[in-house]
mmCIF file of C-alpha atoms and ligand atoms in Angstrom:
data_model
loop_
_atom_site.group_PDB
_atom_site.id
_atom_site.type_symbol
_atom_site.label_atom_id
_atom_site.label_comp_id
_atom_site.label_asym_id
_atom_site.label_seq_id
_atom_site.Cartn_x
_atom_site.Cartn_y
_atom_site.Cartn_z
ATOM 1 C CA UNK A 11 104.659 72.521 115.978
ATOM 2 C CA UNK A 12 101.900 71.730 118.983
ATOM 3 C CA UNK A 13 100.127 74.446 119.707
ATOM 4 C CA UNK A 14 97.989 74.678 122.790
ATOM 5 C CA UNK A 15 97.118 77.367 124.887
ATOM 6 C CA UNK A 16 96.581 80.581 122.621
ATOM 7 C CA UNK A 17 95.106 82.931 124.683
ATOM 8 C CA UNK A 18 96.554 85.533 126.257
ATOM 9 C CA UNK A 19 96.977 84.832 129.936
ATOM 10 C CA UNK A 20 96.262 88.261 131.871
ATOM 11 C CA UNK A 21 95.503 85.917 135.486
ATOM 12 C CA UNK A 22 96.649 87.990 138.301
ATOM 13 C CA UNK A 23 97.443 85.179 140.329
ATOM 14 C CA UNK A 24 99.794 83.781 137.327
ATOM 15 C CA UNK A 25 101.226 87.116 136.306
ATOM 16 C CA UNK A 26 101.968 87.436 140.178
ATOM 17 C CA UNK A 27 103.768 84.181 140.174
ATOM 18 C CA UNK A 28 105.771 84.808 137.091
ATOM 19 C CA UNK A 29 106.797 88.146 138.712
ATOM 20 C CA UNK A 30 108.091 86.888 141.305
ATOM 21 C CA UNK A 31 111.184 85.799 139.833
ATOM 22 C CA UNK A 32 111.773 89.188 137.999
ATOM 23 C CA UNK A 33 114.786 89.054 135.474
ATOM 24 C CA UNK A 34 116.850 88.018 132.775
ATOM 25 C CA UNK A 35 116.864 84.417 132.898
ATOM 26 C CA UNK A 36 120.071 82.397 132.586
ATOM 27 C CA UNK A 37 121.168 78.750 131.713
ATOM 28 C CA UNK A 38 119.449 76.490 133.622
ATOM 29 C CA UNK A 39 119.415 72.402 134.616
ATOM 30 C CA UNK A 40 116.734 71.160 131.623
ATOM 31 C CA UNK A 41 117.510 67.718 133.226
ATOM 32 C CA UNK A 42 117.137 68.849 136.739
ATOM 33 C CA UNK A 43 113.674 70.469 135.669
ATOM 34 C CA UNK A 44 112.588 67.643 133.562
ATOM 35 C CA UNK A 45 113.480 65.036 136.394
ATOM 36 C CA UNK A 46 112.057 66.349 139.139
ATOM 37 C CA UNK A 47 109.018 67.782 137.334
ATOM 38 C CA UNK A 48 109.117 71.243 138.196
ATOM 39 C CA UNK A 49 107.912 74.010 136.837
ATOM 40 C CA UNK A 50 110.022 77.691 136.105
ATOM 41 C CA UNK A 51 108.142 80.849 136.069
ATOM 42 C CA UNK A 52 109.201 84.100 135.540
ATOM 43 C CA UNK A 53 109.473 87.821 133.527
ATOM 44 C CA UNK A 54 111.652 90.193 132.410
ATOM 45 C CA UNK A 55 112.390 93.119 130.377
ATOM 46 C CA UNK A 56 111.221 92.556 126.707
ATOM 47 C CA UNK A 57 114.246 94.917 125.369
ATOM 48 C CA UNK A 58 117.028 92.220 126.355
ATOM 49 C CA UNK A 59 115.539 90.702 123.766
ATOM 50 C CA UNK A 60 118.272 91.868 121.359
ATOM 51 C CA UNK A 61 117.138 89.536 118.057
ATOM 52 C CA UNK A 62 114.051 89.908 118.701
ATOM 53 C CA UNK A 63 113.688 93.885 118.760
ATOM 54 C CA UNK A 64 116.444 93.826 116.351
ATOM 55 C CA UNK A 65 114.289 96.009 113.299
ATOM 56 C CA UNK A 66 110.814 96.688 115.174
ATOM 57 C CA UNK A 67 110.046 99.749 116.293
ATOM 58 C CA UNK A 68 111.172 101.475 119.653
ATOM 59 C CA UNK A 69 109.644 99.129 122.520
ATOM 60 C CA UNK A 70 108.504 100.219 125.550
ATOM 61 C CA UNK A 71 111.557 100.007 128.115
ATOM 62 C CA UNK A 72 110.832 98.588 131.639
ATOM 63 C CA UNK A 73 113.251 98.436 133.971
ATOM 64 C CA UNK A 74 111.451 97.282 137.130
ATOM 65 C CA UNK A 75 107.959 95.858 138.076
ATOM 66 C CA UNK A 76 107.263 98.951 139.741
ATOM 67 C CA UNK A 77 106.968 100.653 135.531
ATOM 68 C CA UNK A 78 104.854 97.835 134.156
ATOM 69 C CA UNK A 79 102.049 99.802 132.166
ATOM 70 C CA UNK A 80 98.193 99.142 132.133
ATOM 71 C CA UNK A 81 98.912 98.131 128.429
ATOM 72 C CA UNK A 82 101.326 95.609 129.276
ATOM 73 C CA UNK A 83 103.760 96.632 126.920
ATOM 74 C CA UNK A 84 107.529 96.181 127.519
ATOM 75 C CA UNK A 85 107.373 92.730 129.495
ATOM 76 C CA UNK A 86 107.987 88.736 128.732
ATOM 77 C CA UNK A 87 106.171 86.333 130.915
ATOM 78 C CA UNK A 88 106.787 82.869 130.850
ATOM 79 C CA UNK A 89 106.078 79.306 132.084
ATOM 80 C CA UNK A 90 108.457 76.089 131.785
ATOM 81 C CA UNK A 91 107.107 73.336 133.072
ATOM 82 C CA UNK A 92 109.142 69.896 132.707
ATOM 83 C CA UNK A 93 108.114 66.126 132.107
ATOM 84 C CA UNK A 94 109.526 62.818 132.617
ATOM 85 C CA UNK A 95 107.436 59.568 132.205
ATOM 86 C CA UNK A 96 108.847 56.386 133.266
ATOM 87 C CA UNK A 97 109.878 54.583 130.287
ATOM 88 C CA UNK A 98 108.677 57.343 128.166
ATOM 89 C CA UNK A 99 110.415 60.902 126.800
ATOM 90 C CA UNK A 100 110.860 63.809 128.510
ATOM 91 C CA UNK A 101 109.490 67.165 127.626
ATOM 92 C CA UNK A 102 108.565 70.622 128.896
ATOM 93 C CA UNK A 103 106.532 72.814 128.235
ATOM 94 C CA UNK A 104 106.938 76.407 127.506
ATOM 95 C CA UNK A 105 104.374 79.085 127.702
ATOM 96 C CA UNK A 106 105.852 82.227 126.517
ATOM 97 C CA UNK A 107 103.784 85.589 125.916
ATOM 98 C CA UNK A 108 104.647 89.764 125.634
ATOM 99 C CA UNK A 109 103.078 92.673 123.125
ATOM 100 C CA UNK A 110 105.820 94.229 120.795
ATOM 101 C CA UNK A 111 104.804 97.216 119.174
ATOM 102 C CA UNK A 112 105.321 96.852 115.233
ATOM 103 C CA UNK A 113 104.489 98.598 111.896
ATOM 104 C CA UNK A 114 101.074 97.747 110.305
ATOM 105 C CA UNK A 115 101.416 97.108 107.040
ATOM 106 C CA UNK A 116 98.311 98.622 105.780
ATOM 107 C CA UNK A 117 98.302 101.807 107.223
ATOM 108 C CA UNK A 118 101.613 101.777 108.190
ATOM 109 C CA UNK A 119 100.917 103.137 111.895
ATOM 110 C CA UNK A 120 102.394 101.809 115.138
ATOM 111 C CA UNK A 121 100.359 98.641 116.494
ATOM 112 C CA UNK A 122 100.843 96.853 119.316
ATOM 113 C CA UNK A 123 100.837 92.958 118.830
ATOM 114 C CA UNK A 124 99.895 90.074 121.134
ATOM 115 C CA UNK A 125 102.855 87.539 120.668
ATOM 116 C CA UNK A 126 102.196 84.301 122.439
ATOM 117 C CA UNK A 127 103.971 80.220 122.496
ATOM 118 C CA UNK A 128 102.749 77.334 123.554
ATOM 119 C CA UNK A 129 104.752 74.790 122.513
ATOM 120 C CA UNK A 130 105.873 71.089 123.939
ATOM 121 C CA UNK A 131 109.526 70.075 123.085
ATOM 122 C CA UNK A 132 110.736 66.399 123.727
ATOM 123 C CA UNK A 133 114.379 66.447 125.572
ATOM 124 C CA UNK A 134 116.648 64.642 124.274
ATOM 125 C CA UNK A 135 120.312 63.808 124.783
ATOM 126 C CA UNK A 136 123.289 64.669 122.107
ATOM 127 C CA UNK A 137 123.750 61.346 120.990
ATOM 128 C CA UNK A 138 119.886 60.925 120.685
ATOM 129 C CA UNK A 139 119.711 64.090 118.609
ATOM 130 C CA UNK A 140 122.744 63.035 116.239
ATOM 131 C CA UNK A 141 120.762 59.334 115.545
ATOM 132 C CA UNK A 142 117.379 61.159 115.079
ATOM 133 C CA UNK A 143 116.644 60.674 110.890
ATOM 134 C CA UNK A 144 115.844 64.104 109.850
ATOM 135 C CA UNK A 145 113.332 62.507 107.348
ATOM 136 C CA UNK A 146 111.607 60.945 110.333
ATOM 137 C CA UNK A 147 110.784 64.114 112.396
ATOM 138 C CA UNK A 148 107.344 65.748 111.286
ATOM 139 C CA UNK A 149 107.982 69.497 111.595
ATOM 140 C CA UNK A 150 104.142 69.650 113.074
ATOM 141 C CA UNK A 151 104.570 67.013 115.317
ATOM 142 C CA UNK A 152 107.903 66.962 117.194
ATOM 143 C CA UNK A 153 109.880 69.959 118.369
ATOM 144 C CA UNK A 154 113.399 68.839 120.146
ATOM 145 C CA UNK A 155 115.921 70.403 122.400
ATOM 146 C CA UNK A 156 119.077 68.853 123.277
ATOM 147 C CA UNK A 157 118.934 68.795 127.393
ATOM 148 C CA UNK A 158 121.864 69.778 129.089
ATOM 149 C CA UNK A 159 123.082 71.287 132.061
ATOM 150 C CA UNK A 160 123.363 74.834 131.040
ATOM 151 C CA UNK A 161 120.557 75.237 128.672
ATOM 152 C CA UNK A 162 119.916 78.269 127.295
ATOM 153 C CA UNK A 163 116.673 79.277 128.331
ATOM 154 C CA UNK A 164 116.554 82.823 127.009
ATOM 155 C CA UNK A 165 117.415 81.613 123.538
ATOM 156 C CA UNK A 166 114.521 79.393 123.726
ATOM 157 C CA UNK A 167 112.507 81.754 124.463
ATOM 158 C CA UNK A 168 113.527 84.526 122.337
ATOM 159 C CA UNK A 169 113.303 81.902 119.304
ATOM 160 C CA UNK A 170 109.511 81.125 120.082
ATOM 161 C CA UNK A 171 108.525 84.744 120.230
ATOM 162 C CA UNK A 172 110.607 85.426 117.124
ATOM 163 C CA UNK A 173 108.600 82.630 115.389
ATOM 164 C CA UNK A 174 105.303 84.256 116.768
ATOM 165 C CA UNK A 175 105.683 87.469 114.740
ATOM 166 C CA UNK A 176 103.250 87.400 111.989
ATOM 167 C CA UNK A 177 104.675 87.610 108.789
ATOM 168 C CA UNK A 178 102.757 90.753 107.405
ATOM 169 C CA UNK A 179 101.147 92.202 110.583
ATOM 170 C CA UNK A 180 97.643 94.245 110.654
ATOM 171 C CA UNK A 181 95.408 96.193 112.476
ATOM 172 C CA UNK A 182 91.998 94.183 112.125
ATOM 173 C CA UNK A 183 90.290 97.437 110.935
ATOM 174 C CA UNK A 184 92.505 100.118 109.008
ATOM 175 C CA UNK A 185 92.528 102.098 105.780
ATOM 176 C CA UNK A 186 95.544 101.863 103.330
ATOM 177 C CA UNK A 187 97.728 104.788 103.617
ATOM 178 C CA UNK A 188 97.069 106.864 100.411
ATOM 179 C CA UNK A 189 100.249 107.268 98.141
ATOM 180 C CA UNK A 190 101.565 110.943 97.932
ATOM 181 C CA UNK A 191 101.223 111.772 94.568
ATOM 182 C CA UNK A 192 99.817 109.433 91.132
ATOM 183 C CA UNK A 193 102.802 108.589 89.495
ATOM 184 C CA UNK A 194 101.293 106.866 87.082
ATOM 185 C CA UNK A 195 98.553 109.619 85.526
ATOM 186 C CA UNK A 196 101.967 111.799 85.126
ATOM 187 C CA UNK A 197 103.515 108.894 82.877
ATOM 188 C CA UNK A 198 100.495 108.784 80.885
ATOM 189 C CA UNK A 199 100.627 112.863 79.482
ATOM 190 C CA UNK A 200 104.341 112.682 78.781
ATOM 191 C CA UNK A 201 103.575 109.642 76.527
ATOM 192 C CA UNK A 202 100.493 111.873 74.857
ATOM 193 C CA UNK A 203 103.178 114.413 74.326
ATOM 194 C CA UNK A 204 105.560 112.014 72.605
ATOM 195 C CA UNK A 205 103.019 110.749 70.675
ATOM 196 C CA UNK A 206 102.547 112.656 66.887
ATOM 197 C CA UNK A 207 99.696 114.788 66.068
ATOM 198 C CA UNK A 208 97.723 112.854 63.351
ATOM 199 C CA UNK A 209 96.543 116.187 62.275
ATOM 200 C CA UNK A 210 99.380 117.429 61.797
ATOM 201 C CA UNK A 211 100.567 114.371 59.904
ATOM 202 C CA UNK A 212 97.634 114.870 57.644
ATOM 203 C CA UNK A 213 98.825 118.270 56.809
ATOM 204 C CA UNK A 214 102.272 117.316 55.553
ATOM 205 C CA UNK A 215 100.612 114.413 53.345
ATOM 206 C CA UNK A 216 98.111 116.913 52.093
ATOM 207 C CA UNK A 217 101.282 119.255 51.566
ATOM 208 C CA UNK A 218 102.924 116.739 49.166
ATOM 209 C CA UNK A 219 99.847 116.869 46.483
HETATM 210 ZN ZN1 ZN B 24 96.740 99.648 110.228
#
């Protein structure tokens, strides 16, 4: 996968942009965007993500632009931008970023964590997808979409931030929560218990003579 811009892109004049095409998006022309080079911006509530917040904590709800926090919470932004060369392939280019609260899984507190794609896809037709040799696509190198008329944009974009949860998340500085009781010092004295006195074995040999 190509990863390029990682940083988290707080630009008023971007976010502005973005937000000013406020909601769920929908299908859109991939070739349309692709041919005449344009570029889609736009955000939305982070919660109509339904895979993604599928199993994460509660996230913070936003229902207009007016409720955007300070923290950012609650919000996707994103940027498609497509690419046709003459003689070459087409692409685009998605920029996708919001912060999803999750579990830590040191301390096992709330966190809130950055999530952010950059990632170039070539566009290619159906037939062009069915001849591509699996073995010849490096999963580092080349990311494809199928381009249609009705692509599904929010899919695309749900799947990127899915991607960009990290496996085991952590706060950078934390202490491990301490269990609630030592299980295992408790194991140890019942096995003392079970265990005969040698003392008392000593007495029953003696006993014998
Ligand atoms: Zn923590």
């Amino acid at each position: 996968m190509v990863q390029m811009n990682t940083e988290w892109n707080s630009a008023r004049d971007w976010r502005v942009s973005c937000q000013s095409n406020w909601g769920v998006p929908k299908t859109i022309d991939l070739w349309d965007l692709v041919r005449n080079q344009r570029t889609l911006k736009g955000a939305f509530p982070l919660v109509t993500l339904s895979r993604l917040v599928q199993g994460l904590l509660d996230q913070v709800v936003i229902r207009d632009l007016v409720s955007v926090s300070e923290d950012e919470q609650g919000v996707v932004w994103f940027e498609v931008t497509g690419e046709s060369r003459v003689g070459g392939r087409s692409s685009i280019e998605v920029e996708v970023q919001a912060k999803v609260l999750v579990t830590c899984q040191r301390c096992l507190e709330p966190m809130v964590q950055t999530l952010l794609e950059s990632v170039r896809f070539d566009v290619v037709t159906q037939a062009q997808f069915d001849a591509l040799d699996n073995e010849d696509i490096d999963p580092d190198e080349s990311d494809v979409v199928v381009g249609s008329r009705q692509f599904d944009l929010l899919e695309l974009l749900e799947d990127q931030l899915i991607l960009a949860i990290p496996y085991v998340p952590k706060h950078l500085k934390c202490q491990p929560k301490a269990p609630l009781h030592d299980v295992g010092a408790e194991d140890e004295g019942l096995g003392v218990e079970q265990k005969p006195n040698p003392f008392d074995v000593l007495a029953r040999l003696k006993g014998r003579q």
